[in-house]
Amino acid sequence: MSKSKKEVGGSQVIWCCGTCLKQLRSESQQIGCDGQCGKWYHARCVKIDAKSYRKLAADSNSKWFCSQCKDSPKQPSEVAQAIQQIRSEVEGNAPIKVDLPDPETKSTTVNEAVWGTLKGAEISNALNEVYRNVVTWKKNLFKVPTGKAGQDFIEEVTKVLGFYLSGSHFESCAMAMVMIMFPLLLQKPSQKSKSKDHSKRLAERLLLWKSGEILTLLRQCIKIQERLKSPKADENHHEKIFVRLMLQGKVSAALRWVGSQRSGLLEINNEVVSHLKEKHPAPGEVHFEALLKGPAEPFEDVIFDSIDAEVIHKTAKTISGAAGPSGADAEIWKQILCSKQFKKKPEE
């Protein structure tokens, strides 16, 4: 394939893989997306084997789309076309003459998105319905299983997080999708279920998820939640949990189980809303002194250069904290990011 680094006007132009962000070297097999993003990738990073790669390379009319563009293989955006033109001219030693389009903020709307059986506003309505339910559920998640089902789940989480960064039609709802993925897909089927059951159930749920059948998943999980037994009343219950968490070194989580720090989730009803309105202070007048003044201080992208796989892996091992709306606490994220059981290098 073509070279990945070139001297142009005294400066080096370096092309990086859209997946692993490492340099695309001339000796590596690499492929460019013909969709809107126009990014280039290592063939191995997008799971293209040697045989398929040779077949694509031999056919000058072949087109290939990355996972983000394959569902809507539209013509490349103006920026993507400009990038492709620059790359062609750099590698052909031609002078670079290209006018990039003026910067503009393109509004991405879920109304143009398609997710399996769901289209447009149906996606937003279904997500809102699921979210309103899952935030009130009791914690009942199993750990991400090892093997193919677990790896597929992690890849799907990564894909959905990518929606938030890529400017896709799912950008506005990507974080809500992440929040509901864990309680819908990792919901423990029963209190006595085993790891084998979890892997099988996760594989089945992933198929429904990819088909947009999140309301079907919601109905299944509601039945599971209804079967959960409330723990027997024990006057020392909170103190026991406090001691256990302290022994595990989870001080912040332990403090939420004692004294004035003890908390729980109330069901949203008219009475609760009424009390919240009484407790919420009336809005005050905005004072000029409280406003930020002047243009925002600019920053350079170079500050992110020190963030690599090793830093992320090291940081992930030190995280702690309880779960938010997703039900996935620090331990689950730590397992996803750091566990060697998934046989994935951190940079991948």
GROMACS .gro file of C-alpha atoms in nm:
model
  348
    1MET     CA    1   0.000   0.000   0.000
    2SER     CA    2   0.099   0.365  -0.009
    3LYS     CA    3   0.352   0.532   0.218
    4SER     CA    4   0.235   0.673   0.549
    5LYS     CA    5   0.492   0.950   0.613
    6LYS     CA    6   0.619   1.214   0.375
    7GLU     CA    7   0.827   1.533   0.383
    8VAL     CA    8   0.617   1.823   0.255
    9GLY     CA    9   0.747   2.178   0.274
   10GLY     CA   10   0.992   2.080   0.550
   11SER     CA   11   0.717   1.919   0.761
   12GLN     CA   12   0.634   1.555   0.813
   13VAL     CA   13   0.283   1.436   0.730
   14ILE     CA   14   0.199   1.131   0.936
   15TRP     CA   15  -0.115   0.921   0.887
   16CYS     CA   16  -0.264   0.744   1.190
   17CYS     CA   17  -0.506   0.452   1.222
   18GLY     CA   18  -0.861   0.556   1.307
   19THR     CA   19  -0.890   0.269   1.558
   20CYS     CA   20  -0.563   0.235   1.748
   21LEU     CA   21  -0.436   0.588   1.662
   22LYS     CA   22  -0.090   0.448   1.586
   23GLN     CA   23   0.108   0.550   1.279
   24LEU     CA   24   0.019   0.380   0.951
   25ARG     CA   25   0.357   0.257   0.836
   26SER     CA   26   0.429   0.181   0.471
   27GLU     CA   27   0.497  -0.187   0.540
   28SER     CA   28   0.161  -0.242   0.711
   29GLN     CA   29  -0.164  -0.341   0.542
   30GLN     CA   30  -0.396  -0.038   0.558
   31ILE     CA   31  -0.734   0.057   0.417
   32GLY     CA   32  -0.933   0.378   0.380
   33CYS     CA   33  -1.305   0.419   0.447
   34ASP     CA   34  -1.509   0.524   0.143
   35GLY     CA   35  -1.784   0.660   0.369
   36GLN     CA   36  -1.836   1.000   0.528
   37CYS     CA   37  -1.548   0.981   0.778
   38GLY     CA   38  -1.270   0.920   0.521
   39LYS     CA   39  -1.044   0.770   0.791
   40TRP     CA   40  -0.766   0.514   0.730
   41TYR     CA   41  -0.710   0.201   0.937
   42HIS     CA   42  -0.472  -0.089   0.990
   43ALA     CA   43  -0.640  -0.387   0.823
   44ARG     CA   44  -0.592  -0.591   1.142
   45CYS     CA   45  -0.761  -0.321   1.354
   46VAL     CA   46  -1.082  -0.351   1.149
   47LYS     CA   47  -1.060  -0.732   1.137
   48ILE     CA   48  -0.981  -0.769   0.767
   49ASP     CA   49  -0.783  -1.087   0.707
   50ALA     CA   50  -0.500  -1.114   0.452
   51LYS     CA   51  -0.716  -1.287   0.189
   52SER     CA   52  -0.992  -1.025   0.205
   53TYR     CA   53  -0.735  -0.746   0.204
   54ARG     CA   54  -0.569  -0.876  -0.113
   55LYS     CA   55  -0.908  -0.910  -0.282
   56LEU     CA   56  -1.000  -0.548  -0.197
   57ALA     CA   57  -0.658  -0.419  -0.303
   58ALA     CA   58  -0.676  -0.601  -0.639
   59ASP     CA   59  -1.012  -0.448  -0.732
   60SER     CA   60  -0.974  -0.078  -0.814
   61ASN     CA   61  -1.353  -0.034  -0.806
   62SER     CA   62  -1.404  -0.194  -0.465
   63LYS     CA   63  -1.540   0.012  -0.179
   64TRP     CA   64  -1.504  -0.048   0.193
   65PHE     CA   65  -1.689   0.119   0.480
   66CYS     CA   66  -1.591   0.127   0.849
   67SER     CA   67  -1.836   0.017   1.121
   68GLN     CA   68  -1.957   0.374   1.175
   69CYS     CA   69  -2.025   0.441   0.808
   70LYS     CA   70  -2.144   0.103   0.681
   71ASP     CA   71  -2.504   0.151   0.800
   72SER     CA   72  -2.529   0.475   0.602
   73PRO     CA   73  -2.265   0.458   0.323
   74LYS     CA   74  -2.323   0.811   0.191
   75GLN     CA   75  -2.071   1.002  -0.014
   76PRO     CA   76  -1.770   1.123   0.185
   77SER     CA   77  -1.816   1.460   0.357
   78GLU     CA   78  -1.634   1.764   0.223
   79VAL     CA   79  -1.371   1.732   0.494
   80ALA     CA   80  -1.322   1.359   0.420
   81GLN     CA   81  -1.284   1.431   0.050
   82ALA     CA   82  -1.029   1.700   0.130
   83ILE     CA   83  -0.833   1.457   0.348
   84GLN     CA   84  -0.832   1.196   0.071
   85GLN     CA   85  -0.716   1.458  -0.179
   86ILE     CA   86  -0.433   1.572   0.051
   87ARG     CA   87  -0.318   1.213   0.100
   88SER     CA   88  -0.315   1.145  -0.275
   89GLU     CA   89  -0.116   1.460  -0.345
   90VAL     CA   90   0.131   1.403  -0.062
   91GLU     CA   91   0.204   1.048  -0.172
   92GLY     CA   92   0.229   1.151  -0.535
   93ASN     CA   93   0.467   1.440  -0.460
   94ALA     CA   94   0.214   1.681  -0.607
   95PRO     CA   95   0.178   2.032  -0.466
   96ILE     CA   96  -0.103   2.053  -0.213
   97LYS     CA   97  -0.379   2.281  -0.338
   98VAL     CA   98  -0.701   2.217  -0.157
   99ASP     CA   99  -0.963   2.444  -0.006
  100LEU     CA  100  -1.111   2.301   0.310
  101PRO     CA  101  -1.478   2.389   0.368
  102ASP     CA  102  -1.554   2.659   0.619
  103PRO     CA  103  -1.597   2.519   0.972
  104GLU     CA  104  -1.958   2.468   1.058
  105THR     CA  105  -2.157   2.289   1.323
  106LYS     CA  106  -2.375   2.027   1.161
  107SER     CA  107  -2.670   1.934   1.375
  108THR     CA  108  -2.699   1.559   1.404
  109THR     CA  109  -3.047   1.442   1.478
  110VAL     CA  110  -3.173   1.104   1.585
  111ASN     CA  111  -3.476   1.164   1.364
  112GLU     CA  112  -3.264   1.049   1.069
  113ALA     CA  113  -3.129   0.740   1.247
  114VAL     CA  114  -3.232   0.377   1.201
  115TRP     CA  115  -3.172   0.116   1.471
  116GLY     CA  116  -3.306  -0.223   1.367
  117THR     CA  117  -3.684  -0.198   1.388
  118LEU     CA  118  -3.673   0.154   1.536
  119LYS     CA  119  -3.662   0.468   1.325
  120GLY     CA  120  -3.630   0.837   1.405
  121ALA     CA  121  -3.838   0.956   1.699
  122GLU     CA  122  -3.920   0.594   1.790
  123ILE     CA  123  -3.559   0.559   1.907
  124SER     CA  124  -3.582   0.858   2.143
  125ASN     CA  125  -3.918   0.746   2.280
  126ALA     CA  126  -3.796   0.391   2.343
  127LEU     CA  127  -3.474   0.511   2.510
  128ASN     CA  128  -3.666   0.746   2.738
  129GLU     CA  129  -3.906   0.469   2.837
  130VAL     CA  130  -3.624   0.228   2.918
  131TYR     CA  131  -3.421   0.490   3.105
  132ARG     CA  132  -3.717   0.590   3.326
  133ASN     CA  133  -3.743   0.226   3.434
  134VAL     CA  134  -3.380   0.120   3.480
  135VAL     CA  135  -3.287   0.407   3.712
  136THR     CA  136  -3.528   0.270   3.974
  137TRP     CA  137  -3.412  -0.094   3.957
  138LYS     CA  138  -3.233  -0.284   4.227
  139LYS     CA  139  -2.874  -0.365   4.144
  140ASN     CA  140  -2.871  -0.713   3.989
  141LEU     CA  141  -2.587  -0.724   3.737
  142PHE     CA  142  -2.351  -1.010   3.662
  143LYS     CA  143  -1.986  -0.952   3.571
  144VAL     CA  144  -1.897  -0.931   3.204
  145PRO     CA  145  -1.832  -1.297   3.115
  146THR     CA  146  -1.512  -1.408   2.948
  147GLY     CA  147  -1.522  -1.552   2.599
  148LYS     CA  148  -1.694  -1.434   2.283
  149ALA     CA  149  -2.011  -1.298   2.446
  150GLY     CA  150  -1.810  -1.076   2.680
  151GLN     CA  151  -1.585  -0.950   2.401
  152ASP     CA  152  -1.887  -0.876   2.181
  153PHE     CA  153  -2.043  -0.679   2.467
  154ILE     CA  154  -1.729  -0.469   2.516
  155GLU     CA  155  -1.707  -0.403   2.142
  156GLU     CA  156  -2.071  -0.289   2.140
  157VAL     CA  157  -2.010  -0.053   2.435
  158THR     CA  158  -1.707   0.087   2.251
  159LYS     CA  159  -1.913   0.130   1.934
  160VAL     CA  160  -2.189   0.319   2.116
  161LEU     CA  161  -1.937   0.546   2.290
  162GLY     CA  162  -1.795   0.613   1.945
  163PHE     CA  163  -2.136   0.747   1.834
  164TYR     CA  164  -2.094   1.028   2.086
  165LEU     CA  165  -1.757   1.128   1.939
  166SER     CA  166  -1.815   1.072   1.569
  167GLY     CA  167  -2.099   1.315   1.502
  168SER     CA  168  -2.332   1.036   1.390
  169HIS     CA  169  -2.711   1.052   1.400
  170PHE     CA  170  -2.692   0.873   1.737
  171GLU     CA  171  -2.470   1.141   1.894
  172SER     CA  172  -2.750   1.304   2.094
  173CYS     CA  173  -2.865   0.976   2.249
  174ALA     CA  174  -2.536   0.782   2.270
  175MET     CA  175  -2.483   0.837   2.644
  176ALA     CA  176  -2.840   0.729   2.721
  177MET     CA  177  -2.772   0.413   2.521
  178VAL     CA  178  -2.464   0.342   2.732
  179MET     CA  179  -2.661   0.399   3.053
  180ILE     CA  180  -2.923   0.138   2.961
  181MET     CA  181  -2.686  -0.119   2.808
  182PHE     CA  182  -2.561  -0.253   3.138
  183PRO     CA  183  -2.896  -0.307   3.317
  184LEU     CA  184  -3.057  -0.451   3.003
  185LEU     CA  185  -2.775  -0.678   2.886
  186LEU     CA  186  -2.608  -0.774   3.216
  187GLN     CA  187  -2.926  -0.830   3.418
  188LYS     CA  188  -2.877  -1.145   3.622
  189PRO     CA  189  -3.155  -1.387   3.516
  190SER     CA  190  -3.193  -1.538   3.865
  191GLN     CA  191  -3.024  -1.531   4.203
  192LYS     CA  192  -2.884  -1.881   4.141
  193SER     CA  193  -2.770  -1.836   3.781
  194LYS     CA  194  -2.413  -1.936   3.690
  195SER     CA  195  -2.147  -1.792   3.458
  196LYS     CA  196  -2.247  -2.031   3.177
  197ASP     CA  197  -2.605  -1.902   3.198
  198HIS     CA  198  -2.479  -1.544   3.188
  199SER     CA  199  -2.277  -1.597   2.869
  200LYS     CA  200  -2.572  -1.760   2.693
  201ARG     CA  201  -2.816  -1.492   2.806
  202LEU     CA  202  -2.579  -1.208   2.709
  203ALA     CA  203  -2.536  -1.348   2.356
  204GLU     CA  204  -2.916  -1.367   2.315
  205ARG     CA  205  -2.965  -1.015   2.446
  206LEU     CA  206  -2.697  -0.871   2.220
  207LEU     CA  207  -2.890  -0.998   1.917
  208LEU     CA  208  -3.205  -0.823   2.042
  209TRP     CA  209  -3.007  -0.507   2.121
  210LYS     CA  210  -2.854  -0.487   1.774
  211SER     CA  211  -3.201  -0.533   1.625
  212GLY     CA  212  -3.332  -0.236   1.826
  213GLU     CA  213  -3.556  -0.460   2.037
  214ILE     CA  214  -3.483  -0.268   2.358
  215LEU     CA  215  -3.849  -0.266   2.465
  216THR     CA  216  -3.848  -0.647   2.448
  217LEU     CA  217  -3.538  -0.648   2.667
  218LEU     CA  218  -3.709  -0.403   2.901
  219ARG     CA  219  -4.010  -0.632   2.947
  220GLN     CA  220  -3.783  -0.929   3.022
  221CYS     CA  221  -3.580  -0.737   3.279
  222ILE     CA  222  -3.891  -0.597   3.448
  223LYS     CA  223  -4.005  -0.955   3.513
  224ILE     CA  224  -3.663  -1.035   3.660
  225GLN     CA  225  -3.678  -0.729   3.885
  226GLU     CA  226  -4.027  -0.826   4.004
  227ARG     CA  227  -3.892  -1.166   4.116
  228LEU     CA  228  -3.609  -1.019   4.323
  229LYS     CA  229  -3.666  -1.083   4.691
  230SER     CA  230  -3.622  -0.800   4.934
  231PRO     CA  231  -3.358  -0.878   5.198
  232LYS     CA  232  -3.489  -0.983   5.538
  233ALA     CA  233  -3.512  -0.702   5.789
  234ASP     CA  234  -3.194  -0.683   5.994
  235GLU     CA  235  -3.128  -0.394   6.227
  236ASN     CA  236  -2.754  -0.442   6.172
  237HIS     CA  237  -2.780  -0.471   5.793
  238HIS     CA  238  -2.636  -0.125   5.714
  239GLU     CA  239  -2.358  -0.162   5.971
  240LYS     CA  240  -2.252  -0.496   5.820
  241ILE     CA  241  -2.234  -0.345   5.473
  242PHE     CA  242  -2.037  -0.051   5.613
  243VAL     CA  243  -1.779  -0.281   5.771
  244ARG     CA  244  -1.747  -0.494   5.456
  245LEU     CA  245  -1.691  -0.191   5.234
  246MET     CA  246  -1.438  -0.041   5.476
  247LEU     CA  247  -1.241  -0.367   5.475
  248GLN     CA  248  -1.238  -0.350   5.096
  249GLY     CA  249  -1.099   0.004   5.113
  250LYS     CA  250  -1.413   0.161   4.962
  251VAL     CA  251  -1.442   0.445   5.212
  252SER     CA  252  -1.670   0.673   5.008
  253ALA     CA  253  -1.913   0.390   4.933
  254ALA     CA  254  -1.909   0.281   5.300
  255LEU     CA  255  -2.001   0.629   5.428
  256ARG     CA  256  -2.324   0.620   5.228
  257TRP     CA  257  -2.448   0.341   5.457
  258VAL     CA  258  -2.419   0.515   5.793
  259GLY     CA  259  -2.565   0.812   5.976
  260SER     CA  260  -2.679   1.117   5.785
  261GLN     CA  261  -2.496   0.991   5.474
  262ARG     CA  262  -2.732   0.695   5.440
  263SER     CA  263  -2.936   0.727   5.124
  264GLY     CA  264  -3.174   0.542   4.898
  265LEU     CA  265  -3.366   0.596   4.576
  266LEU     CA  266  -3.726   0.711   4.610
  267GLU     CA  267  -3.990   0.622   4.356
  268ILE     CA  268  -4.094   0.930   4.160
  269ASN     CA  269  -4.454   1.017   4.245
  270ASN     CA  270  -4.658   1.332   4.313
  271GLU     CA  271  -4.570   1.336   4.683
  272VAL     CA  272  -4.195   1.310   4.619
  273VAL     CA  273  -4.210   1.579   4.349
  274SER     CA  274  -4.404   1.805   4.586
  275HIS     CA  275  -4.142   1.766   4.860
  276LEU     CA  276  -3.861   1.833   4.613
  277LYS     CA  277  -4.028   2.155   4.501
  278GLU     CA  278  -4.058   2.267   4.862
  279LYS     CA  279  -3.690   2.200   4.929
  280HIS     CA  280  -3.560   2.349   4.605
  281PRO     CA  281  -3.465   2.717   4.652
  282ALA     CA  282  -3.624   2.982   4.436
  283PRO     CA  283  -3.397   3.103   4.155
  284GLY     CA  284  -3.192   3.408   4.245
  285GLU     CA  285  -3.108   3.708   4.037
  286VAL     CA  286  -2.810   3.669   3.811
  287HIS     CA  287  -2.527   3.904   3.913
  288PHE     CA  288  -2.279   4.029   3.657
  289GLU     CA  289  -1.987   3.934   3.883
  290ALA     CA  290  -2.090   3.568   3.862
  291LEU     CA  291  -2.062   3.552   3.484
  292LEU     CA  292  -1.752   3.441   3.295
  293LYS     CA  293  -1.605   3.724   3.095
  294GLY     CA  294  -1.406   3.740   2.774
  295PRO     CA  295  -1.330   3.469   2.520
  296ALA     CA  296  -1.256   3.115   2.636
  297GLU     CA  297  -0.887   3.051   2.692
  298PRO     CA  298  -0.756   2.847   2.397
  299PHE     CA  299  -0.575   2.520   2.450
  300GLU     CA  300  -0.352   2.313   2.229
  301ASP     CA  301  -0.426   1.952   2.133
  302VAL     CA  302  -0.070   1.863   2.233
  303ILE     CA  303  -0.186   1.837   2.595
  304PHE     CA  304  -0.350   1.505   2.503
  305ASP     CA  305  -0.037   1.352   2.352
  306SER     CA  306   0.075   1.205   2.684
  307ILE     CA  307  -0.250   1.005   2.717
  308ASP     CA  308  -0.172   0.661   2.580
  309ALA     CA  309  -0.282   0.303   2.648
  310GLU     CA  310  -0.041   0.264   2.939
  311VAL     CA  311  -0.170   0.578   3.116
  312ILE     CA  312  -0.533   0.475   3.064
  313HIS     CA  313  -0.465   0.123   3.192
  314LYS     CA  314  -0.280   0.251   3.499
  315THR     CA  315  -0.551   0.504   3.579
  316ALA     CA  316  -0.831   0.252   3.533
  317LYS     CA  317  -0.675   0.023   3.794
  318THR     CA  318  -0.709   0.296   4.058
  319ILE     CA  319  -1.071   0.400   3.997
  320SER     CA  320  -1.333   0.350   4.266
  321GLY     CA  321  -1.690   0.453   4.321
  322ALA     CA  322  -2.051   0.344   4.319
  323ALA     CA  323  -2.267   0.304   4.010
  324GLY     CA  324  -2.464   0.578   3.843
  325PRO     CA  325  -2.782   0.528   3.638
  326SER     CA  326  -2.618   0.245   3.442
  327GLY     CA  327  -2.573   0.030   3.753
  328ALA     CA  328  -2.212  -0.033   3.647
  329ASP     CA  329  -1.983   0.058   3.935
  330ALA     CA  330  -1.606   0.107   3.927
  331GLU     CA  331  -1.544  -0.267   3.962
  332ILE     CA  332  -1.727  -0.346   3.638
  333TRP     CA  333  -1.544  -0.074   3.446
  334LYS     CA  334  -1.214  -0.186   3.596
  335GLN     CA  335  -1.284  -0.541   3.478
  336ILE     CA  336  -1.365  -0.419   3.126
  337LEU     CA  337  -1.059  -0.197   3.100
  338CYS     CA  338  -0.796  -0.401   3.283
  339SER     CA  339  -0.884  -0.771   3.280
  340LYS     CA  340  -0.643  -0.996   3.090
  341GLN     CA  341  -0.921  -1.253   3.054
  342PHE     CA  342  -1.055  -1.078   2.747
  343LYS     CA  343  -0.720  -1.125   2.571
  344LYS     CA  344  -0.717  -0.771   2.442
  345LYS     CA  345  -0.423  -0.533   2.465
  346PRO     CA  346  -0.511  -0.199   2.627
  347GLU     CA  347  -0.442  -0.004   2.309
  348GLU     CA  348  -0.697  -0.211   2.120
   0.00000   0.00000   0.00000
